[in-house]
Coordinates of C-alpha atoms and ligand atoms in Angstrom, one line a residue:
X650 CA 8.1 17.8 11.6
X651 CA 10.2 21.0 12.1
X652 CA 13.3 20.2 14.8
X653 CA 14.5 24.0 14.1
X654 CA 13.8 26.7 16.5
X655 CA 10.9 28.7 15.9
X656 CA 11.3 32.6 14.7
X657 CA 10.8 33.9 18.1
X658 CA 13.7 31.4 19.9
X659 CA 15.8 32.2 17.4
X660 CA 15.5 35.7 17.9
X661 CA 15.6 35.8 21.7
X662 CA 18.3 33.9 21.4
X663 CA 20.4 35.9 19.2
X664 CA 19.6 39.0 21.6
X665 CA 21.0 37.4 24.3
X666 CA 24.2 36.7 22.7
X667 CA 24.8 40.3 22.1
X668 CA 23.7 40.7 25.8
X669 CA 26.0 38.3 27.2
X670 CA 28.7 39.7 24.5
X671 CA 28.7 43.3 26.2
X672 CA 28.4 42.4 29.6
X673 CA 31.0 39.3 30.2
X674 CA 34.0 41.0 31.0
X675 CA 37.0 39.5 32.7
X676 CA 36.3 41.8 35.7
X677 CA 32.4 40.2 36.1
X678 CA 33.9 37.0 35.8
X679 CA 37.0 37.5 38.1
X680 CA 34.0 38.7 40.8
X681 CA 31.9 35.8 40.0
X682 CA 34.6 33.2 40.6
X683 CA 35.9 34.8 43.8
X684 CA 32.2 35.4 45.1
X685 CA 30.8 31.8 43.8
X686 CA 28.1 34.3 43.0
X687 CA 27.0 35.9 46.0
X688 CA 27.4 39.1 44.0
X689 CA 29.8 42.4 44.4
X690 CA 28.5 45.8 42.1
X691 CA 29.5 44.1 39.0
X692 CA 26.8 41.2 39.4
X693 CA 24.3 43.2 41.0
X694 CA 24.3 45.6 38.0
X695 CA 24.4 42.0 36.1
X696 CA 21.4 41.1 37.5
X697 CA 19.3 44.5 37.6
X698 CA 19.9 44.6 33.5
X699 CA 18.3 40.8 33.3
X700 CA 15.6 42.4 35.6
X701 CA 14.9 45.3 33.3
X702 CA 14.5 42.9 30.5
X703 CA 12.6 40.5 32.5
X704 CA 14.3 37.3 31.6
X705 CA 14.7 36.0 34.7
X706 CA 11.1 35.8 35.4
X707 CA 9.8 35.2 32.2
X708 CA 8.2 32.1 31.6
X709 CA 6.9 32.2 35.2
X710 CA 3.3 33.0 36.5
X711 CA 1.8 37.0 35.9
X712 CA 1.1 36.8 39.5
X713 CA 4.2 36.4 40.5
X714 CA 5.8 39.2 37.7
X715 CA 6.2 37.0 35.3
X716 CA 5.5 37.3 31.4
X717 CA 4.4 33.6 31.5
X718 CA 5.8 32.9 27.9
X719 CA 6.7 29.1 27.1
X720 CA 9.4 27.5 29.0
X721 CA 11.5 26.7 26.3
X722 CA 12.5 30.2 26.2
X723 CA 14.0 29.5 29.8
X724 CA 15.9 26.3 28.6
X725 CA 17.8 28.9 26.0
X726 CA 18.5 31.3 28.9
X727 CA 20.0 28.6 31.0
X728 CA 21.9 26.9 28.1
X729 CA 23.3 30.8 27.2
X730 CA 24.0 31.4 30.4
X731 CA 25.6 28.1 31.2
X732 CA 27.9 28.8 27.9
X733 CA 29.5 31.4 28.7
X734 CA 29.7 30.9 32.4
X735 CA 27.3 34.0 33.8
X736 CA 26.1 34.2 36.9
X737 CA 22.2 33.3 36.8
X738 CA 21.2 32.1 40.4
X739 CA 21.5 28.5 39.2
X740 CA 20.2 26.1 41.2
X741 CA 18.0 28.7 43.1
X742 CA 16.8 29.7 39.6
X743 CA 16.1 26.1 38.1
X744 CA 15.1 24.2 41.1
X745 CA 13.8 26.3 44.3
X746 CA 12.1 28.7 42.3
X747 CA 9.8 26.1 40.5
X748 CA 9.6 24.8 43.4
X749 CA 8.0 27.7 45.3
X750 CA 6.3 28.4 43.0
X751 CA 4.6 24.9 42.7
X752 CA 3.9 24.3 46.8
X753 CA 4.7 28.0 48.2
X754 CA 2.1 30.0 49.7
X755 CA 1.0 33.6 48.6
X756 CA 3.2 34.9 50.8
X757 CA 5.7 33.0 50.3
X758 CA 5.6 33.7 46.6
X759 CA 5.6 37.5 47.3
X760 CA 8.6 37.8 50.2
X761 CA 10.7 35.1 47.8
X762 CA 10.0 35.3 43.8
X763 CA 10.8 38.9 43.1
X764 CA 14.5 38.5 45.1
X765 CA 15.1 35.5 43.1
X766 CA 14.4 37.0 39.6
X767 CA 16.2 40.0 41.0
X768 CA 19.2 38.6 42.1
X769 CA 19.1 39.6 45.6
X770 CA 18.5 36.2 47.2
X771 CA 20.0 32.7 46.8
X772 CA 19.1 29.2 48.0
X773 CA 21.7 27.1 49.2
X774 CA 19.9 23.0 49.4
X775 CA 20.0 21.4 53.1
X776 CA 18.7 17.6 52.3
X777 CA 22.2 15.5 53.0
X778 CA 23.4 14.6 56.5
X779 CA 26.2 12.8 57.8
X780 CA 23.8 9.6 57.9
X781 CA 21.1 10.4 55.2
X782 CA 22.3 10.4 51.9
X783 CA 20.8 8.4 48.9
X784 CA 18.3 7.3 52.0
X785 CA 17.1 10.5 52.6
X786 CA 14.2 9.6 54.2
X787 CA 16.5 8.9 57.6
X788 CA 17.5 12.5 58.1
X789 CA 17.4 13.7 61.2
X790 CA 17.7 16.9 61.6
X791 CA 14.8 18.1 63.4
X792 CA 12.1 20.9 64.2
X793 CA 9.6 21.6 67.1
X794 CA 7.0 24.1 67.2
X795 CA 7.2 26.1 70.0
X796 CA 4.4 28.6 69.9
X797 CA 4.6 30.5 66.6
X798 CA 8.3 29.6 66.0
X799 CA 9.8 26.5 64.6
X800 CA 13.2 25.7 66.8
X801 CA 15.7 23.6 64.5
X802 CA 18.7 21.2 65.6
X803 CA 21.1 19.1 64.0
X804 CA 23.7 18.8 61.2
X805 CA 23.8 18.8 57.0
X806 CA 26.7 18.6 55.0
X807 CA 27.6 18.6 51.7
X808 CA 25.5 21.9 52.1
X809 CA 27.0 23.2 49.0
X810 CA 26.8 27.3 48.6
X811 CA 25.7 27.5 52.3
X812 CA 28.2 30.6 53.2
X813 CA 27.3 33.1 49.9
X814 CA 23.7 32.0 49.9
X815 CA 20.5 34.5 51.8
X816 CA 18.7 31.2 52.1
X817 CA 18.6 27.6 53.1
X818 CA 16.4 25.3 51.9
X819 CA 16.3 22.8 54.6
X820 CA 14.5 19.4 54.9
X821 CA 13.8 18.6 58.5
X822 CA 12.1 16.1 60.5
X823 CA 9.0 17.0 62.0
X824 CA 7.1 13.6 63.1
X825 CA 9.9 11.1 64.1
X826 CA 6.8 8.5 63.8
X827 CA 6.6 8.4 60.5
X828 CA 9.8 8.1 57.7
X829 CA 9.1 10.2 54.3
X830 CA 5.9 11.3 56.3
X831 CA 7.6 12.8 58.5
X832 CA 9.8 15.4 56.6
X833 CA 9.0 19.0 56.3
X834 CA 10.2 22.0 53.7
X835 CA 11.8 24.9 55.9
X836 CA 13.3 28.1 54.6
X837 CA 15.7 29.6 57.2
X838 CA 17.5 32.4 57.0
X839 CA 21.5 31.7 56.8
X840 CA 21.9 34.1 58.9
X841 CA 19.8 33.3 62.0
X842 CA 21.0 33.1 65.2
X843 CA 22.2 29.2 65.9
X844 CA 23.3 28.8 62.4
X845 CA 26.8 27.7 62.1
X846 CA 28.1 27.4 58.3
X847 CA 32.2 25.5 58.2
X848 CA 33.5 25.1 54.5
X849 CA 34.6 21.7 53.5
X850 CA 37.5 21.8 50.5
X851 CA 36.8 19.5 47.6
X852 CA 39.3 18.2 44.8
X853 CA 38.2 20.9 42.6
X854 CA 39.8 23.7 44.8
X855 CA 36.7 25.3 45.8
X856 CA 34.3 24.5 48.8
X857 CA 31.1 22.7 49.5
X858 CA 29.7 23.2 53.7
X859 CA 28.5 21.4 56.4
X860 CA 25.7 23.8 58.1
X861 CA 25.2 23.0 62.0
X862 CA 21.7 24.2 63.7
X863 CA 21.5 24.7 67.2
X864 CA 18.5 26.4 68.6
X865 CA 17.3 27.7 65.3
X866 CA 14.1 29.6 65.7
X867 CA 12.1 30.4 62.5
X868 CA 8.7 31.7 62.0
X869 CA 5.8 29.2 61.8
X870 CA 5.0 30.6 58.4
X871 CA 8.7 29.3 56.7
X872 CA 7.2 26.0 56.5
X873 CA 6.6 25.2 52.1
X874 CA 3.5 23.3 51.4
X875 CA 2.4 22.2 55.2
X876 CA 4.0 20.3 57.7
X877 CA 4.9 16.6 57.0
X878 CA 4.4 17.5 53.2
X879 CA 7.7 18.1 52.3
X880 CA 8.9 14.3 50.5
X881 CA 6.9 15.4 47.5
X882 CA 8.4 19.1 47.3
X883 CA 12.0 17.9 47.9
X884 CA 11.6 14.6 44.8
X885 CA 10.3 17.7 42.9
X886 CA 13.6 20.0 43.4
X887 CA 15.2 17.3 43.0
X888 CA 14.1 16.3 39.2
X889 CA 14.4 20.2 38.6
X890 CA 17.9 20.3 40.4
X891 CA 18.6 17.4 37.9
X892 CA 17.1 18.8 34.8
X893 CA 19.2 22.3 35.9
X894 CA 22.7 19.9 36.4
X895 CA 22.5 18.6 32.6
X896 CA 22.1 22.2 30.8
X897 CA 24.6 21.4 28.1
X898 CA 26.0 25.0 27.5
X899 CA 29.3 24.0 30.0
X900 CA 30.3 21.2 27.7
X901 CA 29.0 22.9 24.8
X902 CA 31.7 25.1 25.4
X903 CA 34.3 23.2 27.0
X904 CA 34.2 20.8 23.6
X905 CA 34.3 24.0 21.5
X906 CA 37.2 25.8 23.0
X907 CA 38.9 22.3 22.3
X908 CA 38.2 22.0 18.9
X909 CA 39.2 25.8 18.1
X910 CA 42.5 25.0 20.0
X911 CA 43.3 21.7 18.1
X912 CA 42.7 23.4 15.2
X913 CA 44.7 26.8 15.8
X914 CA 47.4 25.4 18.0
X915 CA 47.6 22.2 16.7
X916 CA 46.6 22.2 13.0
X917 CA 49.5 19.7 12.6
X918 CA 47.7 16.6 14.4
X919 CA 44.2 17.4 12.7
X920 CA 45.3 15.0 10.1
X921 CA 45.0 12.1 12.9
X922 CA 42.3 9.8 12.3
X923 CA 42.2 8.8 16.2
X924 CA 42.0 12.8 17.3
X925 CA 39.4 12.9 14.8
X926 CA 37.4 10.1 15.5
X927 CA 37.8 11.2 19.1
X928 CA 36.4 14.3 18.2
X929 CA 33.7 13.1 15.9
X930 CA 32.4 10.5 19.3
X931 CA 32.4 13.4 21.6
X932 CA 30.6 15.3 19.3
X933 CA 27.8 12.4 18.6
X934 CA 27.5 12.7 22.6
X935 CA 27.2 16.2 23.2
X936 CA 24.2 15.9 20.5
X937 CA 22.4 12.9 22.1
X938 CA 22.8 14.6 25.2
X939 CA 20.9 18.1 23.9
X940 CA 18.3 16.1 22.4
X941 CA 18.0 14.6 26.4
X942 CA 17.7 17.9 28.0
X943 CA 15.8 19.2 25.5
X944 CA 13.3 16.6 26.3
X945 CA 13.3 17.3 29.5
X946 CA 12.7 21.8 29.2
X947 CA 10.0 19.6 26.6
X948 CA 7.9 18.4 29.9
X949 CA 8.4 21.3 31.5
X950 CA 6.5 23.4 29.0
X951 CA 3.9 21.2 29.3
X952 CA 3.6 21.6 32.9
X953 CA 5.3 18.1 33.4
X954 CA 7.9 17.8 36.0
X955 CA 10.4 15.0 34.4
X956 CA 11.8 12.0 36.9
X957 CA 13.4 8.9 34.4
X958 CA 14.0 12.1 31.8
X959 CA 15.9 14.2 34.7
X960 CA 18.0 11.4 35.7
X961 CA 18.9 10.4 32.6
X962 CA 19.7 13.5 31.4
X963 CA 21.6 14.2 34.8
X964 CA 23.9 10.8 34.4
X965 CA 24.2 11.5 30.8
X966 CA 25.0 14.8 31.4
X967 CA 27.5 14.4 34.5
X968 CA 29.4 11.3 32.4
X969 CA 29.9 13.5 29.2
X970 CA 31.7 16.4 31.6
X971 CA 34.1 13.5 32.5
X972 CA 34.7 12.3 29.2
X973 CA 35.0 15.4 27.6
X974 CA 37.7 16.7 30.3
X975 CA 39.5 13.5 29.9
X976 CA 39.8 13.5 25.8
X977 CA 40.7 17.1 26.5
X978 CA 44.0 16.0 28.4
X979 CA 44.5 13.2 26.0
X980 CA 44.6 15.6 22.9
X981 CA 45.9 18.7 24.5
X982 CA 48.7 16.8 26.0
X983 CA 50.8 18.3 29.0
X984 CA 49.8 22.0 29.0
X985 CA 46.3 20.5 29.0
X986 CA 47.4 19.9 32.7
X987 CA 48.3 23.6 33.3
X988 CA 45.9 25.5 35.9
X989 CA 44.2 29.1 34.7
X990 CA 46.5 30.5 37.4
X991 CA 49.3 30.5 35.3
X992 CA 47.7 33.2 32.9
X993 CA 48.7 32.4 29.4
X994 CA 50.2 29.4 29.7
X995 CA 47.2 27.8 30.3
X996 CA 44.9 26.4 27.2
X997 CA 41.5 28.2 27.0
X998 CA 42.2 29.8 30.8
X999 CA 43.0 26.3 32.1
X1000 CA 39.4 25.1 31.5
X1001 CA 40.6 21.9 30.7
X1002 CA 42.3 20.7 33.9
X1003 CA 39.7 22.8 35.5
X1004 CA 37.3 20.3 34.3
X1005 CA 38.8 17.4 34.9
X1006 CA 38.9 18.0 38.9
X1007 CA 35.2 19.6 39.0
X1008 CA 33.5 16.8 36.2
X1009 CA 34.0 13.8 39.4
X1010 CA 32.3 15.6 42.1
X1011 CA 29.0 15.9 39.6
X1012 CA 28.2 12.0 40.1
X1013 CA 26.9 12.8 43.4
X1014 CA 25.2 16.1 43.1
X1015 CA 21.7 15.9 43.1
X1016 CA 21.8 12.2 43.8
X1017 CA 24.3 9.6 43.0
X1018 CA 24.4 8.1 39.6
X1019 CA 23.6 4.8 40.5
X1020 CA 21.1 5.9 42.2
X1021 CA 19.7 7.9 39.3
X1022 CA 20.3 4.6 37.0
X1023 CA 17.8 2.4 39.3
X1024 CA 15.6 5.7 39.3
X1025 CA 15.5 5.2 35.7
X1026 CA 14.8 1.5 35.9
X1027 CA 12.0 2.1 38.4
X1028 CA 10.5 5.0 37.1
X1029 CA 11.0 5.1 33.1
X1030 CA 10.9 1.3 32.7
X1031 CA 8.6 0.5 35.3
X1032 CA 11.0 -2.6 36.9
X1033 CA 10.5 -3.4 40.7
X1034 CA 12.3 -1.5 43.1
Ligands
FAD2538 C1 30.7 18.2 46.2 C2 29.3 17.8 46.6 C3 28.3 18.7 46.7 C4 27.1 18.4 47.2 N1 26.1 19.4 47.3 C5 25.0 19.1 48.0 C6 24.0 20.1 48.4 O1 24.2 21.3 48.0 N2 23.0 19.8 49.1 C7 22.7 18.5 49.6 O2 21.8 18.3 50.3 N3 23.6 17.5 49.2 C8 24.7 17.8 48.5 N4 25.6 16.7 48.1 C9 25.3 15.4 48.6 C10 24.9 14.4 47.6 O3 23.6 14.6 47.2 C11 25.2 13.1 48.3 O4 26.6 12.9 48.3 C12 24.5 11.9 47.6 O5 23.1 12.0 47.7 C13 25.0 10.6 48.1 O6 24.9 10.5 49.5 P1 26.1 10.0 50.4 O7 27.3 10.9 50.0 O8 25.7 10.1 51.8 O9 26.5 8.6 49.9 P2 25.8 7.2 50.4 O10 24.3 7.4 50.3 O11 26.4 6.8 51.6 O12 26.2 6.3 49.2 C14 27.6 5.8 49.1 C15 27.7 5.0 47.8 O13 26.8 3.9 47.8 C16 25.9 3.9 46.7 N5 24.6 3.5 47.1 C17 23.9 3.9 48.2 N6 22.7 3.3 48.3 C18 22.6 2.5 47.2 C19 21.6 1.7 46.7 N7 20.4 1.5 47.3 N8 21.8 1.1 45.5 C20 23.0 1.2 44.8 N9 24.0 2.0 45.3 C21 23.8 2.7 46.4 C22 25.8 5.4 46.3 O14 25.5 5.5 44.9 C23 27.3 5.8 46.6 O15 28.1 5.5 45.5 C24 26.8 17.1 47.6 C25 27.8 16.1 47.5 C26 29.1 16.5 47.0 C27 30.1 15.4 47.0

């Protein structure tokens, strides 16, 4: 058994270090950070390069433009991407695209794909409300057909993205007789008329939304996979949404810029057998933790869709980001504590403290991690629920 990347990987993924190399400038990333994505000229040139090579859409279906190579080729796009902090779609890359692509229609896989791959259109995920969080199944946010238009009311939150995204991807109720029966897949404009989007500040100094719907009128088509179908599609972003979460390339690099700035800035304590063992531990994890999502892009390519595998990896993956931003204040020591506002002062652009007020807020996307522990119980060791 051969655990090294064949020819091919390799390859790619050597190309799309140089890529990333040329293209990450501090003036992409300044737009990236103050756009959360949405995109400015410097993305949107970003994103037509990816286009012209086709890497967006390349392990997907020829149908839908793709070059339908294997999937692990995807998993080293995300990873890169996720490294070095470029702007890939994300979550409407890893989760609503499979998803669509899975339970859309034809039509819905020709209006949505192509803007997707191409950068033009983003997903922001409407599934929490005030009242249905880990139960889910109690939303209540609902839509009536009223001849060929679907007319939405009611309140999400926690709809992170919601004010840079094209799209929502809402889950509504549709049949108030029957619980996960009940639940339909819309997409809805953000920008239709009765759609109020109000940003809600988190610890990490950027914003998540909740999205109010009054009066929403969407075509009958917008509906993914039929009506009172959508339980099944939503569990199946979700273990995508997971798998997406846990790409290591954000710790990867976190752990690496510390290393390199223990070693150059600190060369004096390297000599300390508890900043080394500290060092070595983390190091064990952010391996263990590969060889999870690696597992999981393994399931994938075999036209799989992961559940025990995506919450573990997600848990694992959500738990390392805190650990590894708290052993990077404990070594770094006070400046580890300094924002990337202050320019220079700042260790590796403040990525430390940076991480230590995002890392908290991953336990609860895409599901809390208890949640995702008794997930694993249920699903991967098959105890009762
Ligand atoms: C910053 C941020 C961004 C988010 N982004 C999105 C998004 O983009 N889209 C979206 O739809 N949602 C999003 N969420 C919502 C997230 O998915 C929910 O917070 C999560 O599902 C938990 O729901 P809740 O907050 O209502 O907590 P609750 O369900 O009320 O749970 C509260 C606590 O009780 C625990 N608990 C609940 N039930 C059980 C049980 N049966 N067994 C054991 N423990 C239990 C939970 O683990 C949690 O610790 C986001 C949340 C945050 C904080």
């Amino acid at each position: 058994m051969d655990f090294e990347w064949e020819t091919e990987y390799r390859e790619f993924r050597q190309e799309l270090r140089h890529f990333i190399k040329e293209w990450r400038t501090p003036e992409l990333l300044e737009e990236y950070s103050a756009t959360y994505g949405a995109g400015g000229e410097l993305i949107s040139a970003f994103h037509e390069e990816l286009d012209r090579r086709g890497w967006m859409r390349m392990c997907w279906p020829r149908e839908q433009g793709g070059l339908e190579k294997n999937p692990l080729f995807q998993y080293l796009f995300v990873e890169e991407m996720e490294y070095w902090g470029m702007p890939y779609g994300n979550l409407t890359f890893t989760s609503i695209a499979p998803s669509i692509v899975a339970f859309g229609s034809d039509d819905q896989k020709a209006e949505y794909l192509p803007g997707i791959y191409q950068g033009r259109l983003t997903f922001a995920l409407g599934y929490s409300e005030p009242n249905a969080g880990t139960d889910l199944a109690s939303l209540r946010t609902r839509a009536e057909l009223d001849g060929d238009e679907w007319v939405i009311n009611g309140q999400k939150i926690w709809t992170s993205l919601a004010d840079v995204s094209t799209h929502l991807w809402l889950a509504v109720r549709t049949d108030s007789n029957a619980r996960h029966g009940g639940i339909s897949l819309m997409i809805v404009p953000t920008d239709a008329p009765g759609v109020t989007i109000r940003p809600l500040y988190t610890m990490y100094g950027g914003h998540t939304c909740e999205t109010f719907y009054d009066d929403v009128r969407i075509p009958k088509e917008n509906v993914v996979g039929g009506v009172n179908q959508g339980w099944p599609i939503i569990m199946h972003a979700l273990n995508h949404e997971r798998v997406g979460l846990a790409a290591t390339g954000a710790y990867a690099r976190l752990y690496d810029q510390l290393v390199e700035y223990l070693k150059t800035e600190r060369p004096e304590r390297m000599a300390d057998p508890v900043l080394r063992r500290q060092l070595a531990e983390l190091e064990l994890e952010i391996r263990e933790h590969r060889t999870l999502a690696l597992q999981n892009a393994w399931i994938i390519s075999q036209g799989g869709t992961p559940i025990a595998e995506a919450s573990m990896a997600k848990v694992s993956g959500s738990e390392l980001r805190a650990r590894l931003a708290n052993a990077a204040m404990d070594l770094i020591g006070r400046e580890g504590g300094i924002s990337g506002e202050s320019g220079g002062h700042a260790p590796f652009e403040g990525r430390a403290e940076f991480n230590f007020r995002l890392a908290p807020i991953f336990r609860f996307g895409g599901g809390t991690n208890e949640i995702q522990r008794d997930i694993i119980a249920a699903a991967g060791l098959g105890l009762p629920r």
